[in-house]
Amino acid sequence: MSSRAKIRLYVEHPLGAGQTVPLSRDQAHYLFGVMRLAEGAQVALFNGSEGEWTAEVVEAGKRGGVLACRDQAAPQMMPPDLWLLFAPIKKARTDFIVEKAAEMGAARIIPVQTDFTNAERIRQDRLQAHAVEAAEQCGGTFVPPVDDLQKLDRLLADWPEDRHLIFCDESLVGARAALEAAPKGEKWAILIGPEGGFSETERDRLRSRSYCTAVSLGPRILRADTAAVAALTLFQSTRGDW
Ligand code: SAM
């Protein structure tokens, strides 16, 4: 097994011993224009399902290039089956939530429109690119898919009953409502609300679901981006893969 290459690149292409991987224009620009790699240099590749591979640059051009896989440097590692549902907030803070969720091992990221969500639309492609960049820099071999914005109501209408929902409810601030109260299980989701919090209707609807546990994130009201990181940390350290 070879030592791990420093530059990591996510590719949408099969990986395996001897497999060649063509580069897009942007990838070629990054590797050869920005990072100044030349033929013979090593790059770490992952595609989200076949682990990390050490690949060698065999063709380097301004508009394209080719890498050839040599050895597998790390096996595929899947995160726990944990979805993060969050209401989009301001652009930079929404980007932050997606980046941190990818780093912290969310398996799927679902932006949701709640009663008090200000955002009407999101740039799904941009958020997905943030998740890819986060996986590239954190050493992960999995990239969580980022869904398009969907209404919380509709998502709950089709909710799979075997997936437990951890509802981070700001009205429980300071209360003893800990994640430990949630039953054991394999499939999970965390729900974080917008700056305005949840409406009473949403709160009642969520609390009436058998698959839902309302939890507190401590004695202070956290901003939504802080709350997402705090909830992911709590989950990963008690139920997840830390
Ligand atoms: N405007 C709301 C209020 O003053 O009550 C606060 C909403 S908070 C900024 C955004 C989201 O973070 C909440 O909807 C909730 O999901 C989560 N959150 C923040 N602090 C929390 C806490 N102490 N307990 C549970 N959830 C919390």
Tab-separated table of C-alpha atoms and ligand atoms in Angstrom:
chain	number	residue	atom	x	y	z
A	1	MET	CA	0.000	0.000	0.000
A	2	SER	CA	1.444	3.428	-0.942
A	3	SER	CA	1.652	6.436	1.397
A	4	ARG	CA	-1.376	8.749	1.177
A	5	ALA	CA	-1.169	11.637	-1.282
A	6	LYS	CA	-1.710	15.156	0.093
A	7	ILE	CA	-4.182	16.500	-2.461
A	8	ARG	CA	-7.583	14.805	-2.250
A	9	LEU	CA	-10.069	15.010	-5.064
A	10	TYR	CA	-13.655	13.792	-5.285
A	11	VAL	CA	-14.476	12.334	-8.718
A	12	GLU	CA	-17.674	10.939	-10.177
A	13	HIS	CA	-15.935	8.015	-11.815
A	14	PRO	CA	-15.256	4.346	-10.990
A	15	LEU	CA	-11.988	3.714	-9.097
A	16	GLY	CA	-9.876	0.545	-9.029
A	17	ALA	CA	-6.391	-0.776	-9.737
A	18	GLY	CA	-5.250	0.471	-13.157
A	19	GLN	CA	-8.437	2.491	-13.692
A	20	THR	CA	-7.849	5.741	-15.573
A	21	VAL	CA	-9.845	8.809	-14.578
A	22	PRO	CA	-10.347	11.765	-16.950
A	23	LEU	CA	-10.321	15.214	-15.358
A	24	SER	CA	-12.783	18.010	-15.978
A	25	ARG	CA	-11.515	21.418	-16.991
A	26	ASP	CA	-11.982	22.754	-13.447
A	27	GLN	CA	-10.175	19.808	-11.894
A	28	ALA	CA	-7.284	20.173	-14.383
A	29	HIS	CA	-7.074	23.893	-13.652
A	30	TYR	CA	-6.950	23.196	-9.906
A	31	LEU	CA	-4.338	20.416	-10.094
A	32	PHE	CA	-2.049	21.810	-12.789
A	33	GLY	CA	-2.744	25.561	-12.739
A	34	VAL	CA	-3.265	26.215	-9.029
A	35	MET	CA	-1.430	23.344	-7.315
A	36	ARG	CA	1.254	23.126	-10.041
A	37	LEU	CA	1.257	19.319	-10.222
A	38	ALA	CA	3.063	17.700	-13.152
A	39	GLU	CA	3.013	14.239	-14.711
A	40	GLY	CA	4.105	11.627	-12.170
A	41	ALA	CA	2.633	13.502	-9.175
A	42	GLN	CA	0.299	11.642	-6.829
A	43	VAL	CA	-3.256	12.594	-5.946
A	44	ALA	CA	-5.758	10.881	-3.613
A	45	LEU	CA	-9.079	10.126	-5.285
A	46	PHE	CA	-12.410	9.069	-3.789
A	47	ASN	CA	-15.844	8.728	-5.309
A	48	GLY	CA	-18.015	8.195	-2.249
A	49	SER	CA	-18.327	4.421	-2.594
A	50	GLU	CA	-14.963	2.771	-3.383
A	51	GLY	CA	-12.610	4.127	-0.712
A	52	GLU	CA	-9.579	6.312	-1.321
A	53	TRP	CA	-7.137	5.537	-4.123
A	54	THR	CA	-3.654	6.862	-4.779
A	55	ALA	CA	-3.535	7.939	-8.389
A	56	GLU	CA	-0.734	9.229	-10.584
A	57	VAL	CA	-0.953	12.059	-13.069
A	58	VAL	CA	-0.361	10.493	-16.511
A	59	GLU	CA	-1.509	13.440	-18.638
A	60	ALA	CA	-1.517	17.066	-17.555
A	61	GLY	CA	-3.047	19.725	-19.764
A	62	LYS	CA	-4.571	23.190	-19.363
A	63	ARG	CA	-8.068	22.017	-20.163
A	64	GLY	CA	-7.957	18.407	-19.046
A	65	GLY	CA	-5.820	15.536	-17.924
A	66	VAL	CA	-5.817	11.898	-16.910
A	67	LEU	CA	-5.011	10.182	-13.634
A	68	ALA	CA	-4.329	6.468	-13.241
A	69	CYS	CA	-5.261	4.648	-10.002
A	70	ARG	CA	-2.416	2.703	-8.404
A	71	ASP	CA	-3.306	1.365	-4.904
A	72	GLN	CA	-6.188	1.663	-2.520
A	73	ALA	CA	-5.015	3.903	0.347
A	74	ALA	CA	-8.122	3.590	2.556
A	75	PRO	CA	-11.305	1.514	2.533
A	76	GLN	CA	-14.730	3.066	2.056
A	77	MET	CA	-16.046	4.422	5.368
A	78	MET	CA	-19.772	5.091	5.650
A	79	PRO	CA	-21.103	7.456	8.339
A	80	PRO	CA	-23.961	6.448	10.671
A	81	ASP	CA	-27.380	6.607	9.011
A	82	LEU	CA	-28.061	10.132	10.243
A	83	TRP	CA	-29.896	12.822	8.293
A	84	LEU	CA	-29.610	16.506	9.156
A	85	LEU	CA	-32.796	18.500	8.498
A	86	PHE	CA	-32.326	22.224	8.899
A	87	ALA	CA	-34.149	25.399	7.929
A	88	PRO	CA	-31.874	27.533	5.701
A	89	ILE	CA	-30.796	30.848	7.211
A	90	LYS	CA	-28.470	33.519	5.791
A	91	LYS	CA	-26.235	32.356	2.944
A	92	ALA	CA	-22.891	32.189	4.763
A	93	ARG	CA	-24.436	30.466	7.792
A	94	THR	CA	-26.267	27.967	5.591
A	95	ASP	CA	-22.968	27.194	3.834
A	96	PHE	CA	-21.403	26.700	7.265
A	97	ILE	CA	-24.108	24.229	8.332
A	98	VAL	CA	-23.624	22.112	5.192
A	99	GLU	CA	-19.832	22.175	5.487
A	100	LYS	CA	-19.910	21.166	9.166
A	101	ALA	CA	-22.552	18.481	8.616
A	102	ALA	CA	-20.352	16.866	5.949
A	103	GLU	CA	-17.273	17.038	8.201
A	104	MET	CA	-19.141	15.674	11.185
A	105	GLY	CA	-20.538	12.638	9.430
A	106	ALA	CA	-24.108	13.349	8.368
A	107	ALA	CA	-25.268	10.804	5.777
A	108	ARG	CA	-27.804	13.121	4.096
A	109	ILE	CA	-28.510	16.835	4.371
A	110	ILE	CA	-32.055	18.073	3.858
A	111	PRO	CA	-32.851	21.802	3.831
A	112	VAL	CA	-36.456	22.230	4.990
A	113	GLN	CA	-38.942	25.060	4.742
A	114	THR	CA	-40.724	25.546	8.056
A	115	ASP	CA	-43.406	28.050	9.075
A	116	PHE	CA	-40.815	30.676	10.017
A	117	THR	CA	-38.139	29.936	7.388
A	118	ASN	CA	-37.127	33.146	5.579
A	119	ALA	CA	-35.448	31.457	2.579
A	120	GLU	CA	-37.743	30.509	-0.316
A	121	ARG	CA	-35.050	28.833	-2.373
A	122	ILE	CA	-31.525	27.544	-2.073
A	123	ARG	CA	-28.729	26.868	-4.544
A	124	GLN	CA	-28.606	23.095	-4.146
A	125	ASP	CA	-25.629	22.769	-6.533
A	126	ARG	CA	-23.597	25.271	-4.506
A	127	LEU	CA	-24.431	23.547	-1.223
A	128	GLN	CA	-23.516	20.168	-2.728
A	129	ALA	CA	-20.167	21.624	-3.831
A	130	HIS	CA	-19.558	22.738	-0.214
A	131	ALA	CA	-20.219	19.179	0.968
A	132	VAL	CA	-17.721	17.845	-1.607
A	133	GLU	CA	-15.051	20.359	-0.528
A	134	ALA	CA	-15.614	19.510	3.125
A	135	ALA	CA	-15.178	15.783	2.422
A	136	GLU	CA	-12.016	16.488	0.407
A	137	GLN	CA	-10.419	18.437	3.223
A	138	CYS	CA	-11.511	16.289	6.190
A	139	GLY	CA	-10.213	12.956	4.876
A	140	GLY	CA	-13.662	11.400	4.545
A	141	THR	CA	-14.477	8.979	1.752
A	142	PHE	CA	-18.218	9.725	1.741
A	143	VAL	CA	-20.025	12.840	0.469
A	144	PRO	CA	-23.514	13.374	1.899
A	145	PRO	CA	-26.110	14.221	-0.749
A	146	VAL	CA	-27.704	17.636	-0.244
A	147	ASP	CA	-31.406	17.645	-1.178
A	148	ASP	CA	-33.299	20.513	-2.704
A	149	LEU	CA	-35.384	22.633	-0.329
A	150	GLN	CA	-38.600	20.868	0.661
A	151	LYS	CA	-41.492	21.696	2.930
A	152	LEU	CA	-41.226	20.167	6.395
A	153	ASP	CA	-44.942	19.280	6.276
A	154	ARG	CA	-44.509	17.232	3.129
A	155	LEU	CA	-41.429	15.501	4.425
A	156	LEU	CA	-43.281	14.520	7.605
A	157	ALA	CA	-46.274	13.284	5.604
A	158	ASP	CA	-44.063	10.578	4.029
A	159	TRP	CA	-41.762	10.078	6.974
A	160	PRO	CA	-40.397	6.507	7.294
A	161	GLU	CA	-41.636	5.338	10.716
A	162	ASP	CA	-38.429	3.400	11.427
A	163	ARG	CA	-36.324	6.595	11.327
A	164	HIS	CA	-36.130	8.334	14.678
A	165	LEU	CA	-36.331	12.129	14.624
A	166	ILE	CA	-34.427	14.188	17.190
A	167	PHE	CA	-36.383	17.424	17.330
A	168	CYS	CA	-34.191	20.235	18.714
A	169	ASP	CA	-36.862	22.318	20.397
A	170	GLU	CA	-35.830	25.758	21.659
A	171	SER	CA	-38.877	25.881	23.938
A	172	LEU	CA	-37.100	23.230	26.041
A	173	VAL	CA	-34.102	25.494	26.679
A	174	GLY	CA	-32.702	24.610	30.078
A	175	ALA	CA	-35.050	21.646	30.510
A	176	ARG	CA	-33.877	18.114	31.234
A	177	ALA	CA	-34.732	16.697	27.837
A	178	ALA	CA	-31.642	14.872	26.724
A	179	LEU	CA	-30.865	12.797	23.685
A	180	GLU	CA	-30.403	9.754	25.965
A	181	ALA	CA	-34.199	9.615	26.282
A	182	ALA	CA	-34.489	8.635	22.606
A	183	PRO	CA	-34.889	4.903	21.969
A	184	LYS	CA	-32.074	2.858	20.435
A	185	GLY	CA	-32.134	2.437	16.683
A	186	GLU	CA	-30.219	2.431	13.430
A	187	LYS	CA	-31.853	5.224	11.439
A	188	TRP	CA	-31.834	8.789	12.674
A	189	ALA	CA	-32.496	12.386	11.773
A	190	ILE	CA	-31.848	15.672	13.583
A	191	LEU	CA	-34.143	18.660	13.021
A	192	ILE	CA	-32.939	22.247	13.548
A	193	GLY	CA	-35.257	25.211	13.140
A	194	PRO	CA	-34.746	28.690	11.644
A	195	GLU	CA	-33.838	31.967	13.378
A	196	GLY	CA	-37.490	32.414	14.332
A	197	GLY	CA	-37.758	28.933	15.846
A	198	PHE	CA	-40.715	26.561	15.356
A	199	SER	CA	-44.391	27.554	15.338
A	200	GLU	CA	-46.710	26.074	17.977
A	201	THR	CA	-48.487	24.117	15.232
A	202	GLU	CA	-45.214	22.537	14.135
A	203	ARG	CA	-44.227	21.838	17.700
A	204	ASP	CA	-47.558	20.064	18.420
A	205	ARG	CA	-47.392	18.105	15.165
A	206	LEU	CA	-43.826	16.967	15.785
A	207	ARG	CA	-44.422	16.014	19.376
A	208	SER	CA	-47.435	13.880	18.456
A	209	ARG	CA	-45.289	11.606	16.237
A	210	SER	CA	-44.220	8.324	17.802
A	211	TYR	CA	-40.827	8.485	16.045
A	212	CYS	CA	-39.972	11.927	17.454
A	213	THR	CA	-38.052	12.874	20.628
A	214	ALA	CA	-37.937	16.570	21.552
A	215	VAL	CA	-34.570	17.502	23.049
A	216	SER	CA	-32.917	20.492	24.645
A	217	LEU	CA	-29.447	21.654	23.668
A	218	GLY	CA	-28.719	23.190	27.064
A	219	PRO	CA	-29.498	26.284	29.098
A	220	ARG	CA	-28.988	28.886	26.361
A	221	ILE	CA	-30.672	29.527	23.007
A	222	LEU	CA	-28.125	28.765	20.309
A	223	ARG	CA	-28.026	30.225	16.825
A	224	ALA	CA	-29.220	27.699	14.272
A	225	ASP	CA	-25.703	27.041	12.928
A	226	THR	CA	-24.324	26.511	16.437
A	227	ALA	CA	-27.308	24.300	17.260
A	228	ALA	CA	-26.631	22.094	14.210
A	229	VAL	CA	-23.010	21.564	15.237
A	230	ALA	CA	-23.960	20.974	18.897
A	231	ALA	CA	-26.638	18.413	17.999
A	232	LEU	CA	-24.355	16.559	15.577
A	233	THR	CA	-21.623	16.480	18.239
A	234	LEU	CA	-24.000	15.110	20.868
A	235	PHE	CA	-25.309	12.480	18.503
A	236	GLN	CA	-21.939	11.326	17.189
A	237	SER	CA	-20.413	11.107	20.661
A	238	THR	CA	-23.308	9.141	22.198
A	239	ARG	CA	-24.937	7.178	19.350
A	240	GLY	CA	-22.688	7.685	16.347
A	241	ASP	CA	-19.155	6.778	15.220
A	242	TRP	CA	-16.878	8.874	17.457
B	1	SAM	N1	-35.986	32.514	17.923
B	1	SAM	C1	-36.022	31.338	18.744
B	1	SAM	C2	-36.278	31.700	20.206
B	1	SAM	O1	-35.872	32.803	20.594
B	1	SAM	O2	-36.787	30.884	20.935
B	1	SAM	C3	-34.690	30.615	18.660
B	1	SAM	C4	-34.467	29.788	17.459
B	1	SAM	S1	-32.802	29.166	17.414
B	1	SAM	C5	-31.917	30.569	16.948
B	1	SAM	C6	-32.741	28.154	15.995
B	1	SAM	C7	-32.912	26.669	16.217
B	1	SAM	O3	-31.826	26.128	16.947
B	1	SAM	C8	-34.123	26.250	17.009
B	1	SAM	O4	-35.311	26.192	16.241
B	1	SAM	C9	-33.733	24.888	17.547
B	1	SAM	O5	-33.916	23.879	16.583
B	1	SAM	C10	-32.247	25.068	17.785
B	1	SAM	N2	-31.934	25.450	19.181
B	1	SAM	C11	-31.245	26.541	19.587
B	1	SAM	N3	-31.050	26.516	20.923
B	1	SAM	C12	-31.646	25.401	21.385
B	1	SAM	C13	-31.767	24.803	22.679
B	1	SAM	N4	-31.247	25.363	23.771
B	1	SAM	N5	-32.443	23.630	22.779
B	1	SAM	C14	-32.961	23.026	21.681
B	1	SAM	N6	-32.858	23.536	20.426
B	1	SAM	C15	-32.206	24.694	20.271
